[in-house]
C-alpha positions as CSV (number, residue, x, y, z in Angstrom):
1,X,10.3,113.3,44.1
2,X,12.4,111.0,43.8
3,X,12.4,108.2,46.8
4,X,16.0,109.3,47.8
5,X,14.8,112.9,48.0
6,X,11.6,111.8,50.0
7,X,13.6,109.8,52.4
8,X,15.7,112.9,53.4
9,X,12.1,114.9,53.8
10,X,10.6,112.2,56.0
11,X,14.0,112.2,58.2
12,X,13.7,115.5,58.7
13,X,9.8,115.6,60.0
14,X,11.0,112.7,62.1
15,X,14.0,114.7,63.8
16,X,11.2,117.3,64.2
17,X,9.2,114.7,65.7
18,X,12.3,113.6,68.1
19,X,13.2,117.0,69.6
20,X,9.5,117.5,70.5
21,X,9.4,114.2,72.4
22,X,12.7,114.7,73.9
23,X,11.4,116.6,77.1
24,X,9.5,113.2,78.2
25,X,9.8,113.5,82.2
26,X,9.7,110.1,84.5
27,X,5.8,110.9,85.6
28,X,3.8,113.0,83.1
29,X,0.0,114.1,84.1
30,X,-2.1,110.8,83.5
31,X,-4.8,111.5,81.2
32,X,-7.4,108.4,80.0
33,X,-8.4,108.8,76.5
34,X,-12.0,110.5,76.3
35,X,-14.3,108.9,73.8
36,X,-17.4,110.0,73.0
37,X,-20.2,107.1,73.1
38,X,-20.5,103.9,75.3
39,X,-17.8,103.3,77.9
40,X,-15.5,100.5,77.1
41,X,-16.2,98.8,80.5
42,X,-20.0,99.1,80.2
43,X,-21.9,95.7,80.1
44,X,-22.3,94.3,76.6
45,X,-25.8,94.3,75.0
46,X,-25.0,92.2,72.5
47,X,-22.9,88.9,71.5
48,X,-21.3,90.6,68.8
49,X,-20.2,94.2,70.4
50,X,-16.3,94.3,72.3
51,X,-13.3,96.5,72.9
52,X,-10.3,95.6,71.8
53,X,-6.9,97.4,73.2
54,X,-3.2,98.6,72.1
55,X,-1.7,95.1,73.6
56,X,-3.8,93.4,71.1
57,X,-3.4,95.7,68.3
58,X,0.5,95.6,68.2
59,X,1.5,92.6,66.5
60,X,-0.9,91.6,64.1
61,X,0.7,91.5,60.4
62,X,-1.4,95.0,58.8
63,X,-0.5,96.0,55.2
64,X,-2.7,99.0,55.2
65,X,-4.0,101.1,58.0
66,X,-7.5,100.0,57.1
67,X,-6.7,96.6,58.0
68,X,-7.3,97.9,61.7
69,X,-10.3,97.5,61.2
70,X,-10.1,93.6,60.5
71,X,-10.0,93.1,64.4
72,X,-13.7,93.5,64.0
73,X,-14.9,89.6,63.8
74,X,-16.4,88.8,60.3
75,X,-14.9,92.1,58.6
76,X,-12.6,92.5,55.4
77,X,-10.5,94.7,54.5
78,X,-9.3,95.1,51.0
79,X,-7.8,97.2,48.4
80,X,-9.3,97.7,44.4
81,X,-7.2,100.8,43.5
82,X,-4.2,102.8,44.5
83,X,-3.6,102.8,48.3
84,X,-4.6,106.8,48.6
85,X,-8.2,105.5,47.9
86,X,-10.5,104.2,50.4
87,X,-10.0,99.7,51.4
88,X,-13.1,98.0,50.0
89,X,-14.7,96.9,53.4
90,X,-16.7,93.2,53.2
91,X,-19.1,92.3,56.8
92,X,-22.5,90.5,57.3
93,X,-23.2,89.6,54.1
94,X,-22.8,93.5,52.7
95,X,-20.4,94.4,50.3
96,X,-19.8,97.7,52.0
97,X,-18.0,99.6,48.9
98,X,-15.8,102.5,51.0
99,X,-18.2,102.6,54.1
100,X,-21.6,102.9,53.3
101,X,-23.7,100.9,56.2
102,X,-20.5,101.0,58.9
103,X,-19.9,103.7,60.8
104,X,-16.7,104.1,61.7
105,X,-15.2,107.3,63.6
106,X,-11.5,108.2,64.9
107,X,-11.6,110.0,68.1
108,X,-14.8,111.1,68.2
109,X,-15.1,112.2,64.5
110,X,-16.7,111.1,62.2
111,X,-15.2,109.5,59.3
112,X,-18.0,108.4,57.0
113,X,-19.1,111.0,54.0
114,X,-22.4,112.0,53.0
115,X,-22.7,112.9,49.5
116,X,-19.3,112.1,48.6
117,X,-18.0,112.6,45.1
118,X,-17.0,108.9,44.7
119,X,-19.3,106.8,47.2
120,X,-22.0,107.6,49.8
121,X,-20.1,106.3,53.5
122,X,-16.5,106.8,51.9
123,X,-14.3,106.2,54.9
124,X,-10.5,106.3,53.9
125,X,-8.3,105.5,57.3
126,X,-5.0,106.8,55.7
127,X,-4.7,109.6,58.2
128,X,-5.0,107.2,61.0
129,X,-1.2,106.4,62.6
130,X,-1.7,102.5,63.8
131,X,1.2,102.7,66.8
132,X,-1.5,105.5,68.4
133,X,-4.5,103.8,68.3
134,X,-5.6,103.0,72.1
135,X,-8.7,100.8,71.9
136,X,-11.2,100.4,69.1
137,X,-14.5,99.4,70.1
138,X,-16.9,97.7,67.9
139,X,-21.1,96.8,67.8
140,X,-22.3,95.3,64.7
141,X,-26.2,95.4,64.4
142,X,-28.9,98.4,64.9
143,X,-29.1,98.1,68.5
144,X,-27.5,100.9,70.0
145,X,-29.3,104.2,70.2
146,X,-26.1,106.6,69.8
147,X,-25.4,104.9,66.7
148,X,-26.7,106.9,63.7
149,X,-26.0,107.2,60.0
150,X,-24.1,104.2,58.3
151,X,-24.5,102.0,61.7
152,X,-26.8,99.5,60.1
153,X,-24.2,96.5,59.7
154,X,-21.7,97.9,62.6
155,X,-19.7,100.4,63.9
156,X,-16.3,100.7,65.1
157,X,-14.9,103.7,67.4
158,X,-11.3,104.0,67.3
159,X,-9.5,105.9,70.4
160,X,-5.8,107.9,70.2
161,X,-3.5,107.4,73.0
162,X,-3.0,110.5,75.3
163,X,0.9,109.9,76.0
164,X,3.3,107.6,75.1
165,X,5.4,105.9,77.8
166,X,8.2,106.3,75.8
167,X,9.6,108.6,72.6
168,X,9.5,106.3,70.0
169,X,11.2,106.3,66.5
170,X,10.9,104.1,64.1
171,X,12.2,103.2,60.6
172,X,10.4,100.4,58.2
173,X,11.7,99.2,54.5
174,X,10.5,96.6,52.4
175,X,9.9,95.8,48.3
176,X,8.6,97.4,45.9
177,X,9.9,100.5,47.1
178,X,8.6,100.3,50.4
179,X,9.5,103.0,53.3
180,X,8.1,104.3,56.3
181,X,9.7,106.8,58.8
182,X,7.7,107.2,62.3
183,X,9.1,109.7,65.1
184,X,6.4,110.0,68.5
185,X,6.6,110.8,71.8
186,X,4.6,112.5,75.2
187,X,6.2,115.1,77.4
188,X,4.6,117.2,80.2
189,X,3.6,120.3,79.5
190,X,2.1,123.5,81.3
191,X,0.1,120.9,83.7
192,X,-1.4,118.8,81.4
193,X,0.4,116.2,78.7
194,X,1.4,117.2,74.9
195,X,1.3,113.9,72.6
196,X,3.5,114.8,68.6
197,X,4.1,112.2,66.4
198,X,4.5,112.5,62.6
199,X,4.9,109.9,59.5
200,X,5.5,110.0,56.1
201,X,6.0,106.9,53.9
202,X,6.6,105.6,50.3
203,X,5.7,103.0,47.6
204,X,5.3,101.8,44.3
205,X,3.7,98.4,44.6
206,X,3.7,95.9,42.6
207,X,2.1,97.2,39.7
208,X,3.7,97.6,36.1
209,X,2.8,101.2,36.6
210,X,4.8,102.4,39.7
211,X,2.1,103.4,42.9
212,X,4.6,106.6,43.5
213,X,2.4,107.1,46.5
214,X,3.8,109.9,49.1
215,X,1.8,110.0,52.5
216,X,2.5,112.3,55.4
217,X,0.6,112.0,58.7
218,X,1.0,114.4,61.6
219,X,-0.9,114.9,64.9
220,X,-0.5,116.9,67.6
221,X,-2.3,116.6,71.4
222,X,-2.9,117.9,74.3
223,X,-4.0,116.9,77.7
224,X,-5.1,118.9,80.9
225,X,-7.6,118.5,83.4
226,X,-9.0,121.4,85.7
227,X,-11.6,121.9,88.2
228,X,-14.4,122.0,85.2
229,X,-13.3,118.2,83.8
230,X,-10.5,116.5,81.7
231,X,-9.9,118.1,78.6
232,X,-8.1,117.2,75.3
233,X,-7.2,119.2,72.2
234,X,-6.5,116.8,69.1
235,X,-5.1,118.4,65.8
236,X,-4.4,115.9,62.9
237,X,-3.2,116.7,59.2
238,X,-3.3,114.1,56.4
239,X,-1.9,114.3,52.8
240,X,-1.6,112.0,50.1
241,X,-0.7,111.4,46.1
242,X,-0.6,108.4,44.7
243,X,-0.9,106.6,40.9
244,X,-3.5,103.7,40.6
245,X,-3.9,100.7,38.9
246,X,-7.5,100.0,38.8
247,X,-9.1,97.0,38.2
248,X,-8.6,95.0,34.8
249,X,-10.3,92.8,32.8
250,X,-9.8,89.0,32.8
251,X,-9.8,88.8,28.8
252,X,-7.1,90.7,28.8
253,X,-5.0,89.2,30.7
254,X,-6.5,85.8,29.3
255,X,-5.2,86.7,26.0
256,X,-1.7,87.9,27.2
257,X,-2.2,91.0,25.9
258,X,-1.5,92.5,29.9
259,X,-0.5,91.1,32.9
260,X,-2.2,90.5,36.3
261,X,-0.1,93.7,37.6
262,X,-0.4,95.6,34.5
263,X,-3.0,98.6,33.6
264,X,-5.2,99.9,31.3
265,X,-4.5,103.2,31.7
266,X,-1.1,104.7,33.6
267,X,-2.5,108.2,34.7
268,X,-4.8,107.1,37.1
269,X,-4.8,107.5,40.8
270,X,-5.3,111.1,42.8
271,X,-4.3,113.6,45.7
272,X,-6.0,113.6,49.0
273,X,-5.9,115.6,52.5
274,X,-7.3,116.0,55.9
275,X,-7.1,118.5,58.4
276,X,-8.8,118.0,61.7
277,X,-9.1,119.7,64.8
278,X,-11.4,118.4,67.8
279,X,-11.8,119.3,71.3
280,X,-12.7,116.5,73.6
281,X,-14.6,117.1,77.5
282,X,-15.4,114.9,80.1
283,X,-16.9,115.7,83.5
284,X,-18.0,112.8,86.2
285,X,-19.3,112.3,89.5
286,X,-20.0,109.2,91.7
287,X,-23.2,108.7,89.6
288,X,-23.2,110.6,86.6
289,X,-20.9,111.8,83.7
290,X,-21.2,114.1,80.9
291,X,-19.1,114.0,77.9
292,X,-19.0,116.0,74.9
293,X,-16.6,116.0,71.4
294,X,-16.3,119.1,69.0
295,X,-14.7,119.1,66.0
296,X,-13.7,120.5,62.7
297,X,-12.5,118.8,59.2
298,X,-11.1,120.2,56.2
299,X,-11.1,117.7,53.1
300,X,-10.5,117.4,49.6
301,X,-10.0,114.6,47.2
302,X,-9.3,114.6,43.7
303,X,-9.8,110.9,42.1
304,X,-9.1,110.0,38.4
305,X,-10.5,106.2,37.1
306,X,-11.3,104.4,34.3
307,X,-12.9,101.2,35.1
308,X,-14.3,101.1,31.2
309,X,-11.3,101.8,28.9
310,X,-12.7,103.2,25.6
311,X,-16.4,102.3,25.9
312,X,-17.8,105.4,26.2
313,X,-15.5,107.6,24.3
314,X,-13.1,105.0,21.8
315,X,-10.5,108.1,21.0
316,X,-10.0,109.6,24.2
317,X,-10.8,107.2,26.8
318,X,-13.4,107.1,29.7
319,X,-11.2,108.1,32.3
320,X,-13.5,110.6,34.7
321,X,-12.7,112.6,37.6
322,X,-14.0,112.8,41.2
323,X,-13.9,115.7,43.0
324,X,-14.9,116.4,46.4
325,X,-13.9,119.2,48.1
326,X,-15.6,120.1,51.9
327,X,-15.6,121.5,55.7
328,X,-17.6,119.8,58.2
329,X,-17.6,120.0,61.7
330,X,-20.2,118.7,64.6
331,X,-20.8,118.4,68.0
332,X,-22.0,115.0,70.1
333,X,-22.5,115.1,73.6
334,X,-23.2,112.6,76.1
335,X,-24.8,112.4,79.5
336,X,-25.3,109.0,81.6
337,X,-26.2,108.6,85.2
338,X,-26.9,105.5,87.6
339,X,-29.5,105.8,89.8
340,X,-32.8,103.2,91.1
341,X,-35.7,102.5,89.8
342,X,-38.7,100.5,91.9
343,X,-35.5,99.5,93.9
344,X,-34.1,98.4,90.6
345,X,-30.1,99.6,89.1
346,X,-31.4,101.3,86.2
347,X,-28.8,103.5,83.8
348,X,-30.1,106.3,81.9
349,X,-28.1,108.0,79.1
350,X,-28.8,110.6,76.5
351,X,-27.0,112.2,73.3
352,X,-27.1,115.0,71.3
353,X,-25.6,114.1,67.4
354,X,-25.3,117.3,65.2
355,X,-23.1,117.6,61.9
356,X,-22.9,120.4,59.3
357,X,-21.5,118.9,55.8
358,X,-20.2,122.5,53.8
359,X,-19.1,120.6,50.3
360,X,-18.2,123.3,47.7
361,X,-17.7,120.7,45.3
362,X,-18.6,117.8,44.5
363,X,-18.3,116.8,40.9
364,X,-18.2,114.2,38.3
365,X,-16.0,115.2,34.7
366,X,-14.5,113.6,32.1
367,X,-10.9,113.2,31.4
368,X,-8.3,112.2,29.4
369,X,-4.5,112.0,31.1
370,X,-5.7,114.0,33.8
371,X,-7.3,116.7,31.7
372,X,-11.1,117.5,31.8
373,X,-12.8,117.5,28.8
374,X,-16.5,118.1,29.8
375,X,-18.2,117.9,33.3
376,X,-21.0,115.7,33.7
377,X,-22.2,117.4,37.0
378,X,-21.0,119.5,39.6
379,X,-22.8,120.8,42.6
380,X,-22.3,122.2,46.0
381,X,-24.2,121.2,48.8
382,X,-24.8,122.0,52.1
383,X,-25.9,118.9,54.4
384,X,-27.5,119.3,58.1
385,X,-27.8,116.5,60.5
386,X,-29.0,116.4,63.9
387,X,-29.6,112.7,66.0
388,X,-31.1,112.8,69.4
389,X,-31.3,109.5,71.4
390,X,-31.9,108.1,74.9
391,X,-30.9,105.0,76.3
392,X,-31.9,103.4,79.5
393,X,-30.3,100.0,81.1
394,X,-32.7,98.4,84.4
395,X,-31.4,95.3,86.1
396,X,-34.9,93.8,86.7
397,X,-32.7,91.1,88.7
398,X,-29.6,89.6,89.6
399,X,-29.7,87.3,86.2
400,X,-31.5,89.9,83.4
401,X,-31.3,93.2,82.6
402,X,-33.2,95.0,79.2
403,X,-31.9,98.3,77.3
404,X,-34.7,100.0,75.8
405,X,-33.3,102.8,73.1
406,X,-35.0,105.7,70.9
407,X,-33.0,107.4,67.7
408,X,-34.4,110.4,66.3
409,X,-32.7,112.0,63.8
410,X,-33.6,114.7,61.0
411,X,-31.3,115.6,58.0
412,X,-31.8,119.0,55.5
413,X,-30.0,119.4,52.5
414,X,-29.7,122.0,50.4
415,X,-28.1,121.2,46.6
416,X,-27.1,123.8,43.8
417,X,-26.5,122.2,40.7
418,X,-24.9,123.2,37.7
419,X,-28.6,121.8,36.1
420,X,-30.9,124.2,37.6
421,X,-32.9,121.1,37.0
422,X,-31.2,119.3,40.3
423,X,-30.8,121.6,42.5
424,X,-33.0,121.5,45.1
425,X,-34.0,121.3,49.0
426,X,-35.3,118.1,50.7
427,X,-35.2,117.1,54.2
428,X,-36.1,113.6,55.7
429,X,-36.7,112.5,59.6
430,X,-36.6,109.1,60.8
431,X,-37.5,107.5,64.6
432,X,-35.8,104.5,65.3
433,X,-36.8,102.4,68.3
434,X,-34.6,99.4,69.6
435,X,-34.5,97.1,72.6
436,X,-31.9,94.4,74.2
437,X,-32.7,92.0,76.5
438,X,-30.0,90.3,78.2
439,X,-30.5,86.7,80.5
440,X,-27.4,85.2,82.5
441,X,-27.9,81.7,83.1
442,X,-25.1,80.9,84.6
443,X,-22.0,83.0,85.7
444,X,-20.1,82.5,82.6
445,X,-22.2,82.5,80.4
446,X,-25.0,85.5,78.4
447,X,-27.7,85.1,76.2
448,X,-29.0,88.2,74.2
449,X,-31.5,88.7,71.7
450,X,-31.4,92.2,70.0
451,X,-34.2,93.9,67.8
452,X,-33.9,97.6,66.4
453,X,-34.6,100.0,63.7
454,X,-31.7,102.1,61.9
455,X,-30.9,103.8,58.9
456,X,-28.4,104.7,56.3
457,X,-28.7,108.6,54.4
458,X,-28.4,108.7,50.4
459,X,-26.5,111.1,48.6
460,X,-28.6,114.4,48.6
461,X,-28.2,115.0,45.4
462,X,-30.6,111.9,44.6
463,X,-33.0,113.5,46.7
464,X,-33.3,116.4,44.8
465,X,-32.3,115.0,40.8
466,X,-35.1,115.1,38.1
467,X,-33.0,114.7,35.0
468,X,-30.5,112.7,34.0
469,X,-26.8,114.4,33.9
470,X,-25.5,114.7,30.5
471,X,-28.5,113.7,28.5
472,X,-29.7,115.3,25.2
473,X,-32.8,115.7,25.0
474,X,-33.0,115.5,28.9
475,X,-34.1,111.9,30.5
476,X,-36.3,111.9,33.4
477,X,-34.7,110.8,36.7
478,X,-36.2,109.4,39.3
479,X,-35.5,111.0,42.9
480,X,-34.8,108.8,46.0
481,X,-35.8,109.0,49.9
482,X,-33.0,110.8,51.6
483,X,-33.4,108.1,54.4
484,X,-33.7,104.4,54.3
485,X,-35.1,102.0,57.0
486,X,-32.6,99.1,58.2
487,X,-34.5,96.5,60.5
488,X,-32.3,94.0,62.5
489,X,-32.6,91.4,64.7
490,X,-30.0,89.3,66.4
491,X,-30.0,86.3,69.2
492,X,-26.6,85.6,70.7
493,X,-24.6,83.6,73.6
494,X,-21.6,84.5,74.8
495,X,-19.5,82.2,77.2
496,X,-16.6,81.7,78.8
497,X,-16.2,77.5,78.3
498,X,-12.7,77.6,80.0
499,X,-10.7,79.8,82.1
500,X,-9.0,81.5,79.4
501,X,-11.8,81.0,76.3
502,X,-14.3,83.3,75.2
503,X,-17.2,82.1,72.9
504,X,-19.7,83.8,71.0
505,X,-22.3,82.1,69.2
506,X,-24.5,84.9,67.3
507,X,-27.8,84.6,64.5
508,X,-28.5,87.3,62.9
509,X,-30.9,89.0,60.1
510,X,-30.9,92.4,58.8
511,X,-33.4,94.0,56.4
512,X,-33.0,97.0,54.2
513,X,-36.2,98.9,52.4
514,X,-33.5,99.6,49.6
515,X,-29.5,99.1,48.7
516,X,-27.9,102.0,48.1
517,X,-29.4,104.0,45.1
518,X,-26.9,107.2,44.2
519,X,-24.1,105.4,41.3
520,X,-21.4,107.9,41.7
521,X,-19.2,106.9,39.0
522,X,-22.1,107.6,36.9
523,X,-23.4,110.9,38.4
524,X,-27.4,109.1,38.3
525,X,-29.5,107.0,40.6
526,X,-31.3,103.5,40.1
527,X,-33.7,102.6,42.6
528,X,-32.4,99.2,43.7
529,X,-34.1,96.9,45.4
530,X,-35.2,95.6,49.2
531,X,-33.2,93.2,50.1
532,X,-32.8,90.8,53.6
533,X,-29.4,89.1,55.3
534,X,-29.5,86.4,57.4
535,X,-26.3,84.7,58.9
536,X,-24.8,82.7,61.7
537,X,-21.1,84.2,63.5
538,X,-19.0,82.0,65.6
539,X,-16.0,83.9,67.3
540,X,-13.8,82.8,70.0
541,X,-11.2,84.5,71.9
542,X,-8.7,82.5,73.3
543,X,-5.5,83.6,76.1
544,X,-3.5,80.4,77.3
545,X,-0.8,82.6,78.6
546,X,0.0,86.0,79.4
547,X,0.9,87.7,76.3
548,X,-0.4,84.6,73.9
549,X,-3.8,85.4,72.2
550,X,-5.5,82.7,69.7
551,X,-8.8,84.0,68.1
552,X,-10.7,82.2,65.2
553,X,-13.9,83.6,63.9
554,X,-16.6,81.8,61.3
555,X,-18.9,84.1,59.2
556,X,-22.1,82.7,56.8
557,X,-24.4,85.0,55.1
558,X,-27.1,84.6,53.0
559,X,-28.1,87.9,51.5
560,X,-31.1,88.3,48.9
561,X,-33.3,90.9,47.2
562,X,-36.9,90.3,49.1
563,X,-38.9,91.3,45.7
564,X,-39.3,89.5,42.9
565,X,-37.7,90.5,39.7
566,X,-36.3,88.1,36.4
567,X,-32.6,89.5,36.9
568,X,-32.6,87.5,40.1
569,X,-32.3,87.7,43.5
570,X,-28.3,87.4,44.9
571,X,-26.9,90.7,45.5
572,X,-23.8,91.4,43.4
573,X,-21.0,91.9,45.1
574,X,-23.0,90.2,48.6
575,X,-20.2,88.2,50.4
576,X,-21.7,84.7,51.8
577,X,-18.8,82.9,53.6
578,X,-15.7,84.7,55.8
579,X,-12.9,83.4,58.3
580,X,-9.9,84.7,60.2
581,X,-7.6,82.8,62.2
582,X,-4.7,84.2,63.9
583,X,-2.1,84.4,66.7
584,X,0.0,87.0,68.9
585,X,2.8,86.5,70.7
586,X,3.4,89.5,72.5
587,X,6.6,88.3,74.4
588,X,8.4,85.2,75.0
589,X,12.1,86.0,75.9
590,X,12.5,88.6,73.8
591,X,10.5,87.2,70.9
592,X,7.5,88.9,69.7
593,X,4.9,88.2,66.4
594,X,2.1,87.3,64.8
595,X,0.4,85.2,62.6
596,X,-3.1,85.6,60.3
597,X,-5.0,83.7,58.2
598,X,-8.2,85.6,55.8
599,X,-10.4,83.6,54.0
600,X,-13.3,85.3,51.9
601,X,-15.4,83.2,49.9
602,X,-16.9,83.3,46.4
603,X,-20.0,85.6,45.7
604,X,-22.2,86.4,43.0
605,X,-21.2,88.9,40.4
606,X,-24.7,89.1,38.6
607,X,-28.0,88.8,40.6
608,X,-28.5,85.5,38.7
609,X,-25.4,83.6,40.6
610,X,-24.5,82.5,37.1
611,X,-21.1,84.4,37.5
612,X,-19.5,84.5,40.7
613,X,-15.7,85.9,42.3
614,X,-13.7,83.1,43.4
615,X,-12.5,82.8,47.1
616,X,-9.6,83.9,48.3
617,X,-7.5,82.5,51.7
618,X,-4.4,84.7,52.8
619,X,-1.8,84.1,55.2
620,X,0.2,86.9,57.0
621,X,3.1,86.6,59.0
622,X,5.4,88.8,61.4
623,X,8.4,87.7,64.0
624,X,10.3,89.7,65.4
625,X,13.1,90.3,68.6
626,X,13.4,92.7,71.0
627,X,17.3,93.4,71.9
628,X,16.7,95.3,74.7
629,X,13.7,97.9,76.1
630,X,15.1,100.1,73.7
631,X,15.5,98.4,70.2
632,X,13.3,95.9,68.3
633,X,13.2,94.4,65.4
634,X,10.5,93.1,63.3
635,X,10.3,90.8,60.1
636,X,6.7,90.6,58.3
637,X,5.6,88.4,55.3
638,X,2.5,89.6,53.8
639,X,0.8,86.8,51.4
640,X,3.4,84.4,52.5
641,X,2.4,81.7,50.2
642,X,2.1,84.3,47.3
643,X,-1.2,83.1,46.7
644,X,-2.2,84.1,43.2
645,X,-6.0,85.7,44.2
646,X,-7.8,88.9,43.8
647,X,-9.1,91.9,46.3
648,X,-11.8,92.2,44.1
649,X,-14.0,91.6,41.6
650,X,-17.2,93.1,39.2
651,X,-18.8,92.2,36.1
652,X,-19.9,94.7,33.5
653,X,-19.5,95.7,30.2
654,X,-15.8,97.1,29.0
655,X,-14.0,97.7,25.4
656,X,-10.2,97.4,24.9
657,X,-8.8,99.6,22.1
658,X,-8.6,96.5,19.2
659,X,-12.0,95.6,20.0
660,X,-15.2,96.2,17.9
661,X,-15.3,100.2,17.9
662,X,-18.1,101.6,20.2
663,X,-21.7,102.2,18.4
664,X,-24.3,104.7,19.8
665,X,-25.7,103.7,22.4
666,X,-22.2,101.9,23.1
667,X,-22.1,98.4,23.3
668,X,-19.1,96.5,25.1
669,X,-17.7,93.1,26.3
670,X,-19.3,91.9,29.6
671,X,-16.7,91.0,31.7
672,X,-15.3,89.9,34.8
673,X,-12.9,93.1,36.0
674,X,-10.8,92.4,39.1
675,X,-7.8,94.1,41.4
676,X,-4.9,91.2,42.7
677,X,-3.7,90.8,45.5
678,X,-0.2,92.1,46.0
679,X,1.9,89.1,45.8
680,X,4.7,88.2,48.8
681,X,6.4,91.0,49.9
682,X,8.7,91.6,53.5
683,X,9.3,94.5,55.4
684,X,11.4,95.0,57.9
685,X,11.5,97.3,60.8
686,X,13.5,98.8,63.3
687,X,12.1,100.7,66.4
688,X,14.0,103.0,68.8
689,X,12.6,103.7,72.1
690,X,14.3,105.9,75.0
């Protein structure tokens, strides 16, 4: 479908959204978001947690929806393939890949995918419409009883709006074929409030091979109250297809064979969908509150990649397909109560998490131009995770309180592999205690001491594997533990140095029993090593006047393997320094805008630190004017100084068509492989309200 035809389809979607929103009444039923997790107004228990609002998010320049998470101090979001694929995340000395060790939820639904076809913990936020995010609650470290799998480095919880003050229609156009249409509105209906939104976008990007992205999002939410409490029913639908430009070898660019934005395989890319239905409920009294979320998600991904080009298959190339088709559902329950114990205020919270993944197919196939040549492995997996937790906060005196937490998790998996030797069942359990001590030496200063255990799960296929997929004769493979222990500590200081300035300084350490083990690109497992990360974070948030926000976040990390190995002690891809400085102006005589500088420091690409990725600094700008309360015009400039930097870099073997034919076993050329950041681009957006 051409861009013109797609624009017509988008316009039809927009008209439908406007029709839905047209019945907006002056006083719709007020319904607050219903989060399952910590309350946004609860006292902080660490210096590295916080909550941001829609006002703080509104005028931050944002190239992709996943960059919403860059509101978390120290977190960097990039992309190493097409925009239909999950982003690459960096935080606290981690290259988090696509989400491992950072837990994300949207409207109470977990986003991370265990036993995923591309990577463990895969977190694709393409289904989020940024304008509908009401708040983001974030926290770092393993100190929170309510946070389970994938949360060793941290977690972020995105809540969605229950209603809009006015219907909204947005049209955005930009370079490289970028087009986006959004229609959203809310109305009173049957004693409650309905919110509807439709989004459609297309783009080609700066790539020689057009990305030809075609993305659609829809949301329908209905909230109501009755004697049983407050309810919210949310349906979401997401569909995307794209052509990707994967990372390319530096030697090919240096020789002039290809350019920075060229591709060595013009048929990589994929398509994906996500359909979900969730029900939230909350009921409270003066001293207690109970909240619940039930959800169901239908998810599908076909992803075609080629990272080594002609190393393994000189005739047809090394393209491969990763497949993930699953349905998953679950339940989250939280009950909290305020009371007294020995005359001291006590806040108790107890919760239960259930999640069941029915993965009909998770597979890895050798392909050429998206046509299957052979299957490396193909599995069906059933995975059940249960978690129960308890948190007890006691205010021992006016200036000192504690939060004690305990979490227990149990995982059970059943793998049905195309190779019977790799089929099997496994289960694992883990108990994670937590403790936070909070001291208030002055009315404007908090000191936090935190410690706790956490974990991440490994791919279920790695827990039952016995032979290397595709090996002939069969080679034995080592199984791995299903759950991997994490342990973290933190000392933090939070102070209000000036009436409008909040500052936080944090010293932290995080140990993992092993880095993530299953290699999704190869269909095999590799026992990696225990690691330790230490770091310092310095965050500042200043509001000198209403509507003006200035923030500055600096982070330094020291990631290392903990054991002794001749290869070296550096963790490939682990970040060491990041910085983010920004300003947001929400309203000044009709003008609004924002500017952000983001720095991602150099990092090792191999264990001996002899090859390192270059650092990158990007500046994004946003400016606009509100002609009236009904009409706003905005201009975004991304990579404003047109820096030729990279979003991601790797170091490994590959082979180009003109290089020496592959041997048995294959021998390629070790080289730096990179995916460039997009060059300067401009987008213009017009938003209408009525």
